[in-house]
Amino acid sequence: RSLVGSEMCIRDRYKENLMNILCLGIDSRDGIAKEKTPGKAGQADCVILAVLDDEAKTIQLINISRDSMVPVHVYATDGSFVEDRTEQLALQYAYGNGRDWSCQLMEEAVSDLFYGLPIHGYCALSMNSIADLNDAVGGVTVTVPEELAELKPKLFTAGEVVTLRGELAYHFVHDRAYKSADFASNNKRIDRQKTYAVAFVNQLKQGMKEDMTLPVKLYQTAEKQMVTSISLDQAVYLCTEYMNCSFDTENIYTIDGEVIMGEKYAEFNVVDDGYLYIDGVY
């Protein structure tokens, strides 16, 4: 696939010292604490592949549009397989049980999108947990994008530097500006999520300099609204190993593609050129 913001194309070569972790933000009103009926398990509104380079000690994030049109395994409410259908990537989570099965289905879909790329772990968080995680690191400071002036005029002012706390963090990461009737509004939300991800990670790194138990507190805060294959010990180890690495928007890549309006919903068609473009990663 083509990744926006990169300069180098490496053909037929994959760096073996990488750890790829699939990170999902699940939009479900009642959270993801309990198993659910296939088809009603919530959607993966935020899909990010975190690429950790153990040798260089770098973090790269690949932000994948939830509207990416991919082959999706469709299951009936009793869990029986129905068919494969081309749908939005976000829906693959919904056809699982809202727990590990949903994550494993998403792992397979994302791996297939990248031509069989190995994925070594997953972490799915309910979008409802954003406020608690945000506050656990002491709040996150961002510059408000212009398009949010339309979305939440009483809460955000374009160009304003604001420290997000509580539900404001949820609105910043989750909401879309529907008033503009822009069917590509998810792309704008992705840009906002990139801004927040950089600010959150750097706030976490700064917080760890003062309190090395912060990753433990975050894990425990998220635990009731999280499904993950990563243990607490592993999470703490990764945070400790990568706390000194630099991280900015230049470390976040977006898959190239075109947004069109389908029969009912936006469809993101990924550029299929057979190569992965990303500096020093693939």
PDB file of N, CA, C and O in Angstrom, residues 127-174:
ATOM      1  N   MET A 127     -14.152   3.833  23.145  1.00  0.00           N
ATOM      2  CA  MET A 127     -13.993   5.281  23.059  1.00  0.00           C
ATOM      3  C   MET A 127     -14.461   5.951  24.354  1.00  0.00           C
ATOM      4  O   MET A 127     -14.050   7.071  24.668  1.00  0.00           O
ATOM      5  N   ASN A 128     -15.300   5.252  25.126  1.00  0.00           N
ATOM      6  CA  ASN A 128     -15.771   5.786  26.402  1.00  0.00           C
ATOM      7  C   ASN A 128     -14.647   5.966  27.411  1.00  0.00           C
ATOM      8  O   ASN A 128     -14.796   6.696  28.398  1.00  0.00           O
ATOM      9  N   SER A 129     -13.516   5.277  27.183  1.00  0.00           N
ATOM     10  CA  SER A 129     -12.409   5.323  28.146  1.00  0.00           C
ATOM     11  C   SER A 129     -11.459   6.497  27.899  1.00  0.00           C
ATOM     12  O   SER A 129     -10.543   6.736  28.696  1.00  0.00           O
ATOM     13  N   ILE A 130     -11.663   7.237  26.813  1.00  0.00           N
ATOM     14  CA  ILE A 130     -10.737   8.316  26.447  1.00  0.00           C
ATOM     15  C   ILE A 130     -10.610   9.346  27.559  1.00  0.00           C
ATOM     16  O   ILE A 130      -9.498   9.772  27.908  1.00  0.00           O
ATOM     17  N   ALA A 131     -11.734   9.753  28.134  1.00  0.00           N
ATOM     18  CA  ALA A 131     -11.700  10.799  29.157  1.00  0.00           C
ATOM     19  C   ALA A 131     -10.859  10.374  30.356  1.00  0.00           C
ATOM     20  O   ALA A 131     -10.042  11.153  30.865  1.00  0.00           O
ATOM     21  N   ASP A 132     -11.046   9.137  30.814  1.00  0.00           N
ATOM     22  CA  ASP A 132     -10.311   8.652  31.985  1.00  0.00           C
ATOM     23  C   ASP A 132      -8.812   8.547  31.704  1.00  0.00           C
ATOM     24  O   ASP A 132      -7.982   8.908  32.545  1.00  0.00           O
ATOM     25  N   LEU A 133      -8.443   8.027  30.525  1.00  0.00           N
ATOM     26  CA  LEU A 133      -7.031   7.897  30.170  1.00  0.00           C
ATOM     27  C   LEU A 133      -6.388   9.269  29.999  1.00  0.00           C
ATOM     28  O   LEU A 133      -5.245   9.500  30.400  1.00  0.00           O
ATOM     29  N   ASN A 134      -7.134  10.171  29.375  1.00  0.00           N
ATOM     30  CA  ASN A 134      -6.659  11.535  29.176  1.00  0.00           C
ATOM     31  C   ASN A 134      -6.320  12.188  30.512  1.00  0.00           C
ATOM     32  O   ASN A 134      -5.261  12.786  30.690  1.00  0.00           O
ATOM     33  N   ASP A 135      -7.207  12.051  31.480  1.00  0.00           N
ATOM     34  CA  ASP A 135      -7.008  12.683  32.777  1.00  0.00           C
ATOM     35  C   ASP A 135      -5.938  11.976  33.599  1.00  0.00           C
ATOM     36  O   ASP A 135      -5.302  12.594  34.463  1.00  0.00           O
ATOM     37  N   ALA A 136      -5.730  10.675  33.328  1.00  0.00           N
ATOM     38  CA  ALA A 136      -4.725   9.915  34.073  1.00  0.00           C
ATOM     39  C   ALA A 136      -3.308  10.412  33.798  1.00  0.00           C
ATOM     40  O   ALA A 136      -2.408  10.233  34.618  1.00  0.00           O
ATOM     41  N   VAL A 137      -3.104  11.035  32.610  1.00  0.00           N
ATOM     42  CA  VAL A 137      -1.774  11.588  32.300  1.00  0.00           C
ATOM     43  C   VAL A 137      -1.712  13.089  32.593  1.00  0.00           C
ATOM     44  O   VAL A 137      -0.744  13.757  32.247  1.00  0.00           O
ATOM     45  N   GLY A 138      -2.774  13.607  33.216  1.00  0.00           N
ATOM     46  CA  GLY A 138      -2.766  15.016  33.603  1.00  0.00           C
ATOM     47  C   GLY A 138      -3.362  15.958  32.591  1.00  0.00           C
ATOM     48  O   GLY A 138      -3.145  17.172  32.656  1.00  0.00           O
ATOM     49  N   GLY A 139      -4.131  15.422  31.634  1.00  0.00           N
ATOM     50  CA  GLY A 139      -4.680  16.250  30.566  1.00  0.00           C
ATOM     51  C   GLY A 139      -3.738  16.312  29.379  1.00  0.00           C
ATOM     52  O   GLY A 139      -2.536  16.088  29.525  1.00  0.00           O
ATOM     53  N   VAL A 140      -4.279  16.604  28.199  1.00  0.00           N
ATOM     54  CA  VAL A 140      -3.487  16.623  26.971  1.00  0.00           C
ATOM     55  C   VAL A 140      -3.692  17.961  26.264  1.00  0.00           C
ATOM     56  O   VAL A 140      -4.831  18.367  25.999  1.00  0.00           O
ATOM     57  N   THR A 141      -2.594  18.636  25.966  1.00  0.00           N
ATOM     58  CA  THR A 141      -2.652  19.961  25.340  1.00  0.00           C
ATOM     59  C   THR A 141      -2.511  19.856  23.828  1.00  0.00           C
ATOM     60  O   THR A 141      -1.577  19.235  23.322  1.00  0.00           O
ATOM     61  N   VAL A 142      -3.468  20.460  23.104  1.00  0.00           N
ATOM     62  CA  VAL A 142      -3.484  20.413  21.638  1.00  0.00           C
ATOM     63  C   VAL A 142      -3.822  21.793  21.082  1.00  0.00           C
ATOM     64  O   VAL A 142      -4.327  22.656  21.796  1.00  0.00           O
ATOM     65  N   THR A 143      -3.530  21.953  19.794  1.00  0.00           N
ATOM     66  CA  THR A 143      -3.989  23.136  19.069  1.00  0.00           C
ATOM     67  C   THR A 143      -5.233  22.738  18.289  1.00  0.00           C
ATOM     68  O   THR A 143      -5.212  21.788  17.507  1.00  0.00           O
ATOM     69  N   VAL A 144      -6.327  23.450  18.482  1.00  0.00           N
ATOM     70  CA  VAL A 144      -7.607  23.080  17.891  1.00  0.00           C
ATOM     71  C   VAL A 144      -7.603  23.349  16.390  1.00  0.00           C
ATOM     72  O   VAL A 144      -7.322  24.471  15.959  1.00  0.00           O
ATOM     73  N   PRO A 145      -7.905  22.320  15.559  1.00  0.00           N
ATOM     74  CA  PRO A 145      -7.990  22.531  14.104  1.00  0.00           C
ATOM     75  C   PRO A 145      -9.179  23.433  13.754  1.00  0.00           C
ATOM     76  O   PRO A 145     -10.139  23.522  14.489  1.00  0.00           O
ATOM     77  N   GLU A 146      -9.097  24.056  12.621  1.00  0.00           N
ATOM     78  CA  GLU A 146     -10.137  25.008  12.224  1.00  0.00           C
ATOM     79  C   GLU A 146     -11.503  24.356  12.096  1.00  0.00           C
ATOM     80  O   GLU A 146     -12.514  24.934  12.474  1.00  0.00           O
ATOM     81  N   GLU A 147     -11.548  23.115  11.576  1.00  0.00           N
ATOM     82  CA  GLU A 147     -12.840  22.491  11.315  1.00  0.00           C
ATOM     83  C   GLU A 147     -13.627  22.227  12.586  1.00  0.00           C
ATOM     84  O   GLU A 147     -14.835  22.089  12.553  1.00  0.00           O
ATOM     85  N   LEU A 148     -12.967  22.195  13.744  1.00  0.00           N
ATOM     86  CA  LEU A 148     -13.687  21.964  14.988  1.00  0.00           C
ATOM     87  C   LEU A 148     -14.454  23.192  15.452  1.00  0.00           C
ATOM     88  O   LEU A 148     -15.313  23.092  16.324  1.00  0.00           O
ATOM     89  N   ALA A 149     -14.144  24.350  14.888  1.00  0.00           N
ATOM     90  CA  ALA A 149     -14.894  25.538  15.243  1.00  0.00           C
ATOM     91  C   ALA A 149     -16.360  25.359  14.878  1.00  0.00           C
ATOM     92  O   ALA A 149     -17.259  25.881  15.518  1.00  0.00           O
ATOM     93  N   GLU A 150     -16.610  24.605  13.797  1.00  0.00           N
ATOM     94  CA  GLU A 150     -17.975  24.323  13.389  1.00  0.00           C
ATOM     95  C   GLU A 150     -18.588  23.236  14.254  1.00  0.00           C
ATOM     96  O   GLU A 150     -19.763  23.270  14.583  1.00  0.00           O
ATOM     97  N   LEU A 151     -17.766  22.284  14.652  1.00  0.00           N
ATOM     98  CA  LEU A 151     -18.264  21.121  15.395  1.00  0.00           C
ATOM     99  C   LEU A 151     -18.720  21.483  16.799  1.00  0.00           C
ATOM    100  O   LEU A 151     -19.814  21.159  17.225  1.00  0.00           O
ATOM    101  N   LYS A 152     -17.869  22.140  17.551  1.00  0.00           N
ATOM    102  CA  LYS A 152     -18.192  22.468  18.930  1.00  0.00           C
ATOM    103  C   LYS A 152     -17.855  23.947  19.201  1.00  0.00           C
ATOM    104  O   LYS A 152     -16.893  24.256  19.903  1.00  0.00           O
ATOM    105  N   PRO A 153     -18.642  24.866  18.666  1.00  0.00           N
ATOM    106  CA  PRO A 153     -18.288  26.284  18.801  1.00  0.00           C
ATOM    107  C   PRO A 153     -18.238  26.760  20.247  1.00  0.00           C
ATOM    108  O   PRO A 153     -17.532  27.704  20.573  1.00  0.00           O
ATOM    109  N   LYS A 154     -18.987  26.117  21.146  1.00  0.00           N
ATOM    110  CA  LYS A 154     -19.001  26.559  22.532  1.00  0.00           C
ATOM    111  C   LYS A 154     -17.837  25.978  23.332  1.00  0.00           C
ATOM    112  O   LYS A 154     -17.544  26.429  24.428  1.00  0.00           O
ATOM    113  N   LEU A 155     -17.195  24.965  22.788  1.00  0.00           N
ATOM    114  CA  LEU A 155     -16.122  24.296  23.505  1.00  0.00           C
ATOM    115  C   LEU A 155     -14.743  24.592  22.931  1.00  0.00           C
ATOM    116  O   LEU A 155     -13.765  24.657  23.659  1.00  0.00           O
ATOM    117  N   PHE A 156     -14.660  24.741  21.598  1.00  0.00           N
ATOM    118  CA  PHE A 156     -13.368  24.908  20.944  1.00  0.00           C
ATOM    119  C   PHE A 156     -13.367  26.140  20.049  1.00  0.00           C
ATOM    120  O   PHE A 156     -14.360  26.441  19.392  1.00  0.00           O
ATOM    121  N   THR A 157     -12.250  26.822  19.998  1.00  0.00           N
ATOM    122  CA  THR A 157     -12.058  27.949  19.093  1.00  0.00           C
ATOM    123  C   THR A 157     -10.906  27.618  18.165  1.00  0.00           C
ATOM    124  O   THR A 157      -9.854  27.146  18.607  1.00  0.00           O
ATOM    125  N   ALA A 158     -11.092  27.851  16.871  1.00  0.00           N
ATOM    126  CA  ALA A 158     -10.057  27.522  15.893  1.00  0.00           C
ATOM    127  C   ALA A 158      -8.731  28.172  16.237  1.00  0.00           C
ATOM    128  O   ALA A 158      -8.665  29.365  16.546  1.00  0.00           O
ATOM    129  N   GLY A 159      -7.654  27.352  16.221  1.00  0.00           N
ATOM    130  CA  GLY A 159      -6.323  27.861  16.488  1.00  0.00           C
ATOM    131  C   GLY A 159      -5.979  27.983  17.962  1.00  0.00           C
ATOM    132  O   GLY A 159      -4.840  28.285  18.323  1.00  0.00           O
ATOM    133  N   GLU A 160      -6.950  27.744  18.825  1.00  0.00           N
ATOM    134  CA  GLU A 160      -6.728  27.864  20.268  1.00  0.00           C
ATOM    135  C   GLU A 160      -5.889  26.702  20.790  1.00  0.00           C
ATOM    136  O   GLU A 160      -6.071  25.557  20.385  1.00  0.00           O
ATOM    137  N   VAL A 161      -4.970  26.999  21.687  1.00  0.00           N
ATOM    138  CA  VAL A 161      -4.213  25.964  22.384  1.00  0.00           C
ATOM    139  C   VAL A 161      -4.971  25.651  23.666  1.00  0.00           C
ATOM    140  O   VAL A 161      -5.163  26.537  24.509  1.00  0.00           O
ATOM    141  N   VAL A 162      -5.437  24.419  23.788  1.00  0.00           N
ATOM    142  CA  VAL A 162      -6.283  24.064  24.919  1.00  0.00           C
ATOM    143  C   VAL A 162      -5.811  22.757  25.541  1.00  0.00           C
ATOM    144  O   VAL A 162      -5.359  21.853  24.838  1.00  0.00           O
ATOM    145  N   THR A 163      -5.898  22.675  26.856  1.00  0.00           N
ATOM    146  CA  THR A 163      -5.608  21.431  27.561  1.00  0.00           C
ATOM    147  C   THR A 163      -6.915  20.676  27.751  1.00  0.00           C
ATOM    148  O   THR A 163      -7.809  21.144  28.471  1.00  0.00           O
ATOM    149  N   LEU A 164      -7.032  19.561  27.065  1.00  0.00           N
ATOM    150  CA  LEU A 164      -8.255  18.767  27.108  1.00  0.00           C
ATOM    151  C   LEU A 164      -8.346  18.009  28.420  1.00  0.00           C
ATOM    152  O   LEU A 164      -7.396  17.364  28.853  1.00  0.00           O
ATOM    153  N   ARG A 165      -9.523  18.064  29.020  1.00  0.00           N
ATOM    154  CA  ARG A 165      -9.778  17.302  30.234  1.00  0.00           C
ATOM    155  C   ARG A 165     -11.171  16.695  30.168  1.00  0.00           C
ATOM    156  O   ARG A 165     -12.089  17.284  29.598  1.00  0.00           O
ATOM    157  N   GLY A 166     -11.316  15.504  30.738  1.00  0.00           N
ATOM    158  CA  GLY A 166     -12.620  14.858  30.802  1.00  0.00           C
ATOM    159  C   GLY A 166     -13.244  14.631  29.439  1.00  0.00           C
ATOM    160  O   GLY A 166     -12.582  14.216  28.485  1.00  0.00           O
ATOM    161  N   GLU A 167     -14.539  14.941  29.339  1.00  0.00           N
ATOM    162  CA  GLU A 167     -15.293  14.671  28.123  1.00  0.00           C
ATOM    163  C   GLU A 167     -14.837  15.494  26.926  1.00  0.00           C
ATOM    164  O   GLU A 167     -15.121  15.136  25.780  1.00  0.00           O
ATOM    165  N   LEU A 168     -14.138  16.608  27.168  1.00  0.00           N
ATOM    166  CA  LEU A 168     -13.621  17.383  26.043  1.00  0.00           C
ATOM    167  C   LEU A 168     -12.664  16.541  25.203  1.00  0.00           C
ATOM    168  O   LEU A 168     -12.633  16.654  23.977  1.00  0.00           O
ATOM    169  N   ALA A 169     -11.883  15.692  25.861  1.00  0.00           N
ATOM    170  CA  ALA A 169     -10.955  14.818  25.137  1.00  0.00           C
ATOM    171  C   ALA A 169     -11.724  13.842  24.261  1.00  0.00           C
ATOM    172  O   ALA A 169     -11.347  13.576  23.116  1.00  0.00           O
ATOM    173  N   TYR A 170     -12.825  13.318  24.788  1.00  0.00           N
ATOM    174  CA  TYR A 170     -13.672  12.397  24.014  1.00  0.00           C
ATOM    175  C   TYR A 170     -14.209  13.089  22.766  1.00  0.00           C
ATOM    176  O   TYR A 170     -14.140  12.544  21.662  1.00  0.00           O
ATOM    177  N   HIS A 171     -14.743  14.295  22.922  1.00  0.00           N
ATOM    178  CA  HIS A 171     -15.304  15.015  21.775  1.00  0.00           C
ATOM    179  C   HIS A 171     -14.233  15.327  20.732  1.00  0.00           C
ATOM    180  O   HIS A 171     -14.477  15.238  19.527  1.00  0.00           O
ATOM    181  N   PHE A 172     -13.052  15.690  21.197  1.00  0.00           N
ATOM    182  CA  PHE A 172     -11.967  16.037  20.284  1.00  0.00           C
ATOM    183  C   PHE A 172     -11.558  14.848  19.424  1.00  0.00           C
ATOM    184  O   PHE A 172     -11.305  14.978  18.225  1.00  0.00           O
ATOM    185  N   VAL A 173     -11.495  13.669  20.020  1.00  0.00           N
ATOM    186  CA  VAL A 173     -11.038  12.470  19.314  1.00  0.00           C
ATOM    187  C   VAL A 173     -12.161  11.800  18.528  1.00  0.00           C
ATOM    188  O   VAL A 173     -11.937  11.264  17.437  1.00  0.00           O
ATOM    189  N   HIS A 174     -13.376  11.856  19.029  1.00  0.00           N
ATOM    190  CA  HIS A 174     -14.469  11.043  18.493  1.00  0.00           C
ATOM    191  C   HIS A 174     -15.367  11.760  17.497  1.00  0.00           C
ATOM    192  O   HIS A 174     -15.762  11.191  16.473  1.00  0.00           O
TER     193      HIS A 174
END
